[in-house]
Amino acid sequence: MTRNAMCSMFNIEIPVFGFSHCRNVVAEITRAGGLGCLGTAYYTPEELEWELKWIDEQVGDKPYGVNLLLPQKYETVGEASLDPARLSQEHVKWQRDLLEKAGIPELPASEREELMNAELGRLHMTPEFAGELLDVALRHPSVKLVVSALGSPPRPILDRLHAHGIMVGAMTGKVEHALKHKEAGLDLVIAQGTEAAGHTGVVSSMVLWPEVVDAVAPMPVLAAGGIGRGRQMAAAFALGAQGIWCGSIWHGTRESDLTDEMKQLLFKAKSGDAVQTRSKTGKPGRMLRSKYTEAWLQPDAPKPLPMPWQSVLNVEARLRIDRARALEYMTCPVGQIVGTINQESSVRQVIYDILDEFADTMEGLGERSGLV
Amino acid sequence: MTRNAMCSMFNIEIPVFGFSHCRNVVAEITRAGGLGCLGTAYYTPEELEWELKWIDEQVGDKPYGVNLLLPQKYETVGEASLDPARLSQEHVKWQRDLLEKAGIPELPASEREELMNAELGRLHMTPEFAGELLDVALRHPSVKLVVSALGSPPRPILDRLHAHGIMVGAMTGKVEHALKHKEAGLDLVIAQGTEAAGHTGVVSSMVLWPEVVDAVAPMPVLAAGGIGRGRQMAAAFALGAQGIWCGSIWHGTRESDLTDEMKQLLFKAKSGDAVQTRSKTGKPGRMLRSKYTEAWLQPDAPKPLPMPWQSVLNVEARLRIDRARALEYMTCPVGQIVGTINQESSVRQVIYDILDEFADTMEGLGERSGLV
C-alpha cells in the first residue's frame, strides 16, 4: 500500500492536522502522530518564542506548524493606532447599555487601562510585526509547516520558508482563492467549508472540498469544516482530500485552555448554535450563539463596525463578560461540529476515536452501499 | 453482498432518489433504476392526475413518488384569500419601482388578472386541498413513496398511506425534527443540509447527515444537500446514509422544463451564487443570486413580508421578469452544487456519471488514505 501523501510530505504517521491557540493541544496532536499547528494571532514575538520553546521540549524532532497572519496588504489590519477613543460613540454607548442591563460590571478602574492595552496590542498587525513572528518561527527547526490565514504569503516570504525546508499552506473558502494559492507556488491548501469556526466562506464542505481538489490538482488538499469523527474523515477522503484539518474538536479536551465554564457551554450546544456573527470582528465569523451575539441582531442594534474597529469595540465587552463569568453572554469561535462535543476528552482520545470510527466506516462502506 | 436497504425497501436497482417538479425528470430517474419524486406544490388535483397518468405510462410498474405539502397546521399556509390588494402598499410600490427602473414591462392589462389568478391559485393550501392531492396520488399504484415537505404528516394520513403499501418520508434540516419523524412512525427521513436548494435549515450536510443517522437509527436516512457527483455519493455512505436524494442536479438536463435562458444562467453560476434569500417566500430559501434577490439586501429595501404574503408579492415580479426574459433578474431555487452544473446533460447521463465516479472513488479510497 502506498503511503498517504501528507504523511510522506511531513514524515508523520496519520494525516490528522489540528489547529489550536493552545500549545498543549498542538504538542499532543504531534505526539500522537499527527501535526499540530499553533495559531499565533494574538502572541507577541516574545510570547511566541516561549510557546515554541515549550512545544519543542514536548515533541522533540517531531514536526509541528504555525498559523501566521501574513496579509499581502495591510490596509485593513495595519492600523498603527487602534485607539478606542476613535470608536463611534453610538456603538460604545449601545454596548455599554447592553452590558449594564445584563448586570455585567465595568472593569475595575485601576486595571482597566492595562487590561485593555494588553488586548489591543494583540490586534496590532504590521508587516514588521508579522516579520518578527516569522523570524521566531524560523528559529525552531521542528516547525515544518507555516499556514497563512490571510491569503497567499508574499513571494519573498514563501521563498524564505522553502529555503528553510518548511512547507507552506493557506486556508481557502472559495475555489478562486485556491487557484491563486496554486499559482503562488504553495505546497498545500486547506479547503474550509462554511460550517467551520471563525471567518469562513459561504460554500459548504460537501461542495467545496471536491471543487478545490479538482481545481488545484495535483497540489494536495486538507479538508476542514465539520470534521469531528471518523465518518467525516472517510468522507474527506471520498471527496478527494489527502488529510483532515480540525479546529473545534479540540475545544472539549483537557489540554485545551478554554475555561471550564466555556467548555460546559460547548458541551450543551447543538450544531445550530454555531452561528455566523459580525459581532466579534466586523466580518462574518462562526461563533457560539450567546446573548451577546444575539443582541447585535435586534432591530435596535447598530450595524457592526468594519474591521478592525469591531474587534476594538468587542475587546471591552469580552473582558467584562469573561471576568464576570456571565455564562449567557460568553462566546468563542466554534464550528457546527460543536454538536458532537458533549463531554470532556483528551487530544489523544479524540484522535483514537476518529481513527477507530474511520476504520469501521471504511470496512462497512461497500456493504452499506450494496453497489461495490 | 447484502442488498442496499433502500433498494430492498422499494425494489429498485440503485439508491438514487431525485426530486423534480418536472414529470419527464421524475419518469427518467425511475426508468434509470432509481426513484423519481414529483413535487406537487403548485398543481391542482386535475393537473396532478394528468401528470401522474403520464408518468405511469412511462414507468409501467416501476416505482416513483410524490412530494406533498401536508402541514400539521395551516395557520401560515391556509389563508383562504391570498388577495394582493391586502399587500403592504410600501412593498408593492418598492417592487414596482425596482422593475420599472430595470425596464421590465408591466403585464399586459388584458392578461394580467388571469395570469395573476392562475399563479395565486397555486399558492392556496387548505387541508381539503391537500387531501384532494393525496386522493389523486393514491389512485396510482406505482406511487410507492410520499414525502412530506412540511413536517410529519398527521397520523390518519400516515395510516392511510401505509394501508396502500406506500412508504412515507419527510425532509429534515435539524436533528430534533428528525426525531419527531421517527416518533411519528415514518419509514425514512431525508436529511437535507443547508447547502441545498429552497427552504433548508442552517446545519451543513457534513455535520447534519451523521447526527441524523445516529438519532433515528435504525430508520434509514437519505442524504440531501450538495450532491452532484459520485464522490458525494460515496461521502453520503461514509457518513451513514442509505442513499442519496438529489434536486438541483436535474436542472441542467434536457428533460428539465426550465427555460433555456435559465439553464444558461445555471451553467454560468458558481457555488457561491446559490444564496439564501427571503425574497421569494419570506422564509430564507436558497436560490440563484440575481439582481432581484440582491435588491432586497440594499439599505433602501423593505423587509420581506412574512409567509405567505411575500410569495403573493413575488408572483407579479416573477411573471414580469420571466415574460420579459430579463436575464439579470431571473432566479430559481438551486443549491450550492450549481457550481458543477456547467453544460446540458440528460438524467440518464447524470446518473451514469454519478455511479461511475462513485465506483472509482470507492476503489481508490483505501489507497489515498494510506491507512486501511
mmCIF file of C-alpha atoms in Angstrom, chain A residues 147-356:
data_model
loop_
_atom_site.group_PDB
_atom_site.id
_atom_site.type_symbol
_atom_site.label_atom_id
_atom_site.label_comp_id
_atom_site.label_asym_id
_atom_site.label_seq_id
_atom_site.Cartn_x
_atom_site.Cartn_y
_atom_site.Cartn_z
ATOM 1 C CA VAL A 147 -0.100 28.234 7.242
ATOM 2 C CA SER A 148 -1.166 31.640 6.099
ATOM 3 C CA ALA A 149 -4.629 32.572 7.247
ATOM 4 C CA LEU A 150 -4.994 35.652 5.062
ATOM 5 C CA GLY A 151 -4.195 34.650 1.520
ATOM 6 C CA SER A 152 -1.003 33.554 -0.227
ATOM 7 C CA PRO A 153 2.083 34.863 1.541
ATOM 8 C CA PRO A 154 4.198 37.318 -0.444
ATOM 9 C CA ARG A 155 6.797 35.637 -2.682
ATOM 10 C CA PRO A 156 9.904 36.608 -0.660
ATOM 11 C CA ILE A 157 8.394 35.058 2.460
ATOM 12 C CA LEU A 158 7.425 31.910 0.572
ATOM 13 C CA ASP A 159 10.952 31.512 -0.771
ATOM 14 C CA ARG A 160 12.471 32.104 2.636
ATOM 15 C CA LEU A 161 10.284 29.421 4.193
ATOM 16 C CA HIS A 162 11.090 26.942 1.433
ATOM 17 C CA ALA A 163 14.779 27.649 1.845
ATOM 18 C CA HIS A 164 14.375 26.511 5.472
ATOM 19 C CA GLY A 165 12.657 23.286 4.368
ATOM 20 C CA ILE A 166 9.303 24.495 5.621
ATOM 21 C CA MET A 167 6.090 23.663 3.748
ATOM 22 C CA VAL A 168 3.637 26.481 3.170
ATOM 23 C CA GLY A 169 -0.125 26.269 3.107
ATOM 24 C CA ALA A 170 -3.094 28.612 3.112
ATOM 25 C CA MET A 171 -6.732 28.462 4.161
ATOM 26 C CA THR A 172 -9.340 28.824 1.452
ATOM 27 C CA GLY A 173 -13.121 29.006 1.385
ATOM 28 C CA LYS A 174 -13.510 29.668 -2.316
ATOM 29 C CA VAL A 175 -12.197 27.789 -5.324
ATOM 30 C CA GLU A 176 -10.982 31.028 -6.970
ATOM 31 C CA HIS A 177 -8.711 31.705 -3.989
ATOM 32 C CA ALA A 178 -7.433 28.130 -4.028
ATOM 33 C CA LEU A 179 -6.305 28.664 -7.621
ATOM 34 C CA LYS A 180 -4.379 31.766 -6.544
ATOM 35 C CA HIS A 181 -2.585 29.719 -3.888
ATOM 36 C CA LYS A 182 -1.654 27.161 -6.504
ATOM 37 C CA GLU A 183 -0.324 29.861 -8.834
ATOM 38 C CA ALA A 184 1.611 31.389 -5.938
ATOM 39 C CA GLY A 185 3.529 28.136 -5.550
ATOM 40 C CA LEU A 186 2.226 26.945 -2.171
ATOM 41 C CA ASP A 187 2.607 23.328 -1.130
ATOM 42 C CA LEU A 188 -0.939 22.639 0.040
ATOM 43 C CA VAL A 189 -4.305 24.286 0.638
ATOM 44 C CA ILE A 190 -6.764 23.823 3.461
ATOM 45 C CA ALA A 191 -10.259 23.881 1.990
ATOM 46 C CA GLN A 192 -12.512 25.108 4.770
ATOM 47 C CA GLY A 193 -16.276 24.833 4.457
ATOM 48 C CA THR A 194 -18.718 27.397 5.785
ATOM 49 C CA GLU A 195 -19.593 25.186 8.746
ATOM 50 C CA ALA A 196 -16.160 25.742 10.306
ATOM 51 C CA ALA A 197 -15.284 28.103 13.156
ATOM 52 C CA GLY A 198 -14.256 31.704 12.657
ATOM 53 C CA HIS A 199 -14.077 33.537 9.363
ATOM 54 C CA THR A 200 -15.137 31.197 6.598
ATOM 55 C CA GLY A 201 -16.568 31.448 3.111
ATOM 56 C CA VAL A 202 -20.158 30.634 2.212
ATOM 57 C CA VAL A 203 -19.694 27.314 0.435
ATOM 58 C CA SER A 204 -20.197 24.127 2.451
ATOM 59 C CA SER A 205 -17.590 21.397 2.816
ATOM 60 C CA MET A 206 -19.606 18.844 0.806
ATOM 61 C CA VAL A 207 -19.497 21.184 -2.196
ATOM 62 C CA LEU A 208 -16.194 22.991 -1.588
ATOM 63 C CA TRP A 209 -13.772 20.129 -0.953
ATOM 64 C CA PRO A 210 -14.154 18.319 -4.288
ATOM 65 C CA GLU A 211 -14.186 21.526 -6.334
ATOM 66 C CA VAL A 212 -10.965 22.716 -4.681
ATOM 67 C CA VAL A 213 -9.354 19.284 -5.087
ATOM 68 C CA ASP A 214 -10.097 19.339 -8.820
ATOM 69 C CA ALA A 215 -9.037 22.954 -9.283
ATOM 70 C CA VAL A 216 -5.593 22.688 -7.650
ATOM 71 C CA ALA A 217 -4.652 19.099 -8.550
ATOM 72 C CA PRO A 218 -2.037 17.776 -8.177
ATOM 73 C CA MET A 219 -1.496 20.092 -5.184
ATOM 74 C CA PRO A 220 -2.793 18.257 -2.113
ATOM 75 C CA VAL A 221 -5.791 19.470 -0.129
ATOM 76 C CA LEU A 222 -6.562 19.187 3.565
ATOM 77 C CA ALA A 223 -10.258 19.112 4.372
ATOM 78 C CA ALA A 224 -11.614 21.428 7.061
ATOM 79 C CA GLY A 225 -15.043 22.380 8.349
ATOM 80 C CA GLY A 226 -17.410 19.971 10.055
ATOM 81 C CA ILE A 227 -14.850 17.304 10.929
ATOM 82 C CA GLY A 228 -15.182 15.715 14.336
ATOM 83 C CA ARG A 229 -15.355 11.972 13.813
ATOM 84 C CA GLY A 230 -14.050 9.120 11.700
ATOM 85 C CA ARG A 231 -17.037 9.157 9.363
ATOM 86 C CA GLN A 232 -16.171 12.700 8.351
ATOM 87 C CA MET A 233 -12.540 11.679 7.829
ATOM 88 C CA ALA A 234 -13.762 8.931 5.485
ATOM 89 C CA ALA A 235 -15.965 11.474 3.715
ATOM 90 C CA ALA A 236 -12.962 13.789 3.345
ATOM 91 C CA PHE A 237 -11.006 11.097 1.519
ATOM 92 C CA ALA A 238 -14.074 10.188 -0.547
ATOM 93 C CA LEU A 239 -14.279 13.832 -1.661
ATOM 94 C CA GLY A 240 -10.629 13.794 -2.753
ATOM 95 C CA ALA A 241 -8.740 15.308 0.178
ATOM 96 C CA GLN A 242 -5.399 13.961 1.372
ATOM 97 C CA GLY A 243 -5.923 14.593 5.054
ATOM 98 C CA ILE A 244 -8.026 16.423 7.620
ATOM 99 C CA TRP A 245 -7.596 19.758 9.426
ATOM 100 C CA CYS A 246 -9.527 20.082 12.671
ATOM 101 C CA GLY A 247 -10.076 23.058 14.957
ATOM 102 C CA SER A 248 -13.222 22.963 17.053
ATOM 103 C CA ILE A 249 -12.968 19.396 18.230
ATOM 104 C CA TRP A 250 -10.003 20.163 20.477
ATOM 105 C CA HIS A 251 -12.093 22.665 22.482
ATOM 106 C CA GLY A 252 -13.513 19.944 24.712
ATOM 107 C CA THR A 253 -10.193 18.313 25.548
ATOM 108 C CA ARG A 254 -8.500 18.674 28.897
ATOM 109 C CA GLU A 255 -5.435 20.036 27.076
ATOM 110 C CA SER A 256 -7.484 22.979 25.798
ATOM 111 C CA ASP A 257 -7.058 26.170 27.792
ATOM 112 C CA LEU A 258 -10.665 27.245 27.431
ATOM 113 C CA THR A 259 -12.252 27.861 30.819
ATOM 114 C CA ASP A 260 -14.387 25.147 32.387
ATOM 115 C CA GLU A 261 -17.446 27.381 32.001
ATOM 116 C CA MET A 262 -16.800 27.788 28.287
ATOM 117 C CA LYS A 263 -16.327 24.053 27.871
ATOM 118 C CA GLN A 264 -19.635 23.389 29.650
ATOM 119 C CA LEU A 265 -21.374 25.799 27.289
ATOM 120 C CA LEU A 266 -19.865 23.949 24.321
ATOM 121 C CA PHE A 267 -20.920 20.555 25.701
ATOM 122 C CA LYS A 268 -24.517 21.770 25.873
ATOM 123 C CA ALA A 269 -24.501 23.393 22.441
ATOM 124 C CA LYS A 270 -26.081 21.893 19.325
ATOM 125 C CA SER A 271 -24.924 22.166 15.708
ATOM 126 C CA GLY A 272 -27.248 25.058 15.009
ATOM 127 C CA ASP A 273 -25.817 27.042 17.941
ATOM 128 C CA ALA A 274 -22.619 27.764 15.997
ATOM 129 C CA VAL A 275 -23.810 30.872 14.206
ATOM 130 C CA GLN A 276 -22.383 33.421 11.811
ATOM 131 C CA THR A 277 -21.967 36.767 13.523
ATOM 132 C CA ARG A 278 -20.234 40.045 12.733
ATOM 133 C CA SER A 279 -20.140 40.991 16.389
ATOM 134 C CA LYS A 280 -16.574 39.979 17.127
ATOM 135 C CA THR A 281 -14.577 41.284 14.160
ATOM 136 C CA GLY A 282 -16.966 43.035 11.772
ATOM 137 C CA LYS A 283 -16.617 40.224 9.228
ATOM 138 C CA PRO A 284 -18.968 37.239 9.466
ATOM 139 C CA GLY A 285 -17.393 34.617 11.700
ATOM 140 C CA ARG A 286 -18.859 31.474 13.206
ATOM 141 C CA MET A 287 -19.111 31.524 16.972
ATOM 142 C CA LEU A 288 -21.197 30.059 19.772
ATOM 143 C CA ARG A 289 -24.548 31.796 19.898
ATOM 144 C CA SER A 290 -24.870 33.863 23.070
ATOM 145 C CA LYS A 291 -26.910 36.780 24.334
ATOM 146 C CA TYR A 292 -24.071 38.997 23.140
ATOM 147 C CA THR A 293 -24.185 37.731 19.549
ATOM 148 C CA GLU A 294 -27.989 37.762 19.574
ATOM 149 C CA ALA A 295 -28.129 41.364 20.789
ATOM 150 C CA TRP A 296 -26.449 42.529 17.588
ATOM 151 C CA LEU A 297 -29.338 41.044 15.565
ATOM 152 C CA GLN A 298 -32.065 43.013 17.311
ATOM 153 C CA PRO A 299 -33.812 45.863 15.481
ATOM 154 C CA ASP A 300 -32.345 48.468 17.841
ATOM 155 C CA ALA A 301 -28.757 47.307 17.406
ATOM 156 C CA PRO A 302 -26.294 49.381 15.377
ATOM 157 C CA LYS A 303 -24.589 47.757 12.394
ATOM 158 C CA PRO A 304 -21.293 46.145 13.375
ATOM 159 C CA LEU A 305 -18.268 48.303 12.556
ATOM 160 C CA PRO A 306 -15.872 47.416 9.747
ATOM 161 C CA MET A 307 -12.602 45.612 10.505
ATOM 162 C CA PRO A 308 -10.572 46.232 12.569
ATOM 163 C CA TRP A 309 -12.805 48.545 14.596
ATOM 164 C CA GLN A 310 -15.429 45.997 15.613
ATOM 165 C CA SER A 311 -12.629 43.986 17.226
ATOM 166 C CA VAL A 312 -11.554 47.068 19.136
ATOM 167 C CA LEU A 313 -15.123 47.637 20.314
ATOM 168 C CA ASN A 314 -15.521 43.958 21.232
ATOM 169 C CA VAL A 315 -12.421 43.894 23.464
ATOM 170 C CA GLU A 316 -14.069 45.634 26.403
ATOM 171 C CA ALA A 317 -17.229 43.518 26.140
ATOM 172 C CA ARG A 318 -15.233 40.323 26.092
ATOM 173 C CA LEU A 319 -13.091 41.354 29.064
ATOM 174 C CA ARG A 320 -16.152 42.322 31.116
ATOM 175 C CA ILE A 321 -18.156 39.219 30.176
ATOM 176 C CA ASP A 322 -15.324 36.789 30.888
ATOM 177 C CA ARG A 323 -14.364 38.483 34.128
ATOM 178 C CA ALA A 324 -17.966 38.398 35.353
ATOM 179 C CA ARG A 325 -18.383 34.804 34.127
ATOM 180 C CA ALA A 326 -21.635 35.885 32.554
ATOM 181 C CA LEU A 327 -22.410 32.490 31.062
ATOM 182 C CA GLU A 328 -25.248 33.576 28.811
ATOM 183 C CA TYR A 329 -23.020 36.201 27.177
ATOM 184 C CA MET A 330 -19.864 34.157 26.753
ATOM 185 C CA THR A 331 -18.859 33.042 23.305
ATOM 186 C CA CYS A 332 -15.892 31.716 21.354
ATOM 187 C CA PRO A 333 -15.213 30.729 17.757
ATOM 188 C CA VAL A 334 -16.601 27.258 17.122
ATOM 189 C CA GLY A 335 -17.894 25.313 14.123
ATOM 190 C CA GLN A 336 -21.136 23.406 13.657
ATOM 191 C CA ILE A 337 -19.352 20.230 14.753
ATOM 192 C CA VAL A 338 -19.894 21.566 18.284
ATOM 193 C CA GLY A 339 -22.979 19.336 18.397
ATOM 194 C CA THR A 340 -20.710 16.303 18.766
ATOM 195 C CA ILE A 341 -18.600 17.832 21.557
ATOM 196 C CA ASN A 342 -20.555 16.639 24.574
ATOM 197 C CA GLN A 343 -18.092 15.682 27.290
ATOM 198 C CA GLU A 344 -14.509 16.233 28.296
ATOM 199 C CA SER A 345 -12.000 14.163 26.388
ATOM 200 C CA SER A 346 -8.293 14.337 25.585
ATOM 201 C CA VAL A 347 -6.461 15.076 22.357
ATOM 202 C CA ARG A 348 -5.227 11.515 22.189
ATOM 203 C CA GLN A 349 -8.722 10.108 22.805
ATOM 204 C CA VAL A 350 -10.258 12.368 20.156
ATOM 205 C CA ILE A 351 -7.694 11.137 17.648
ATOM 206 C CA TYR A 352 -8.152 7.480 18.595
ATOM 207 C CA ASP A 353 -11.929 7.808 18.316
ATOM 208 C CA ILE A 354 -11.577 9.351 14.869
ATOM 209 C CA LEU A 355 -9.234 6.645 13.615
ATOM 210 C CA ASP A 356 -11.363 3.919 15.162
#
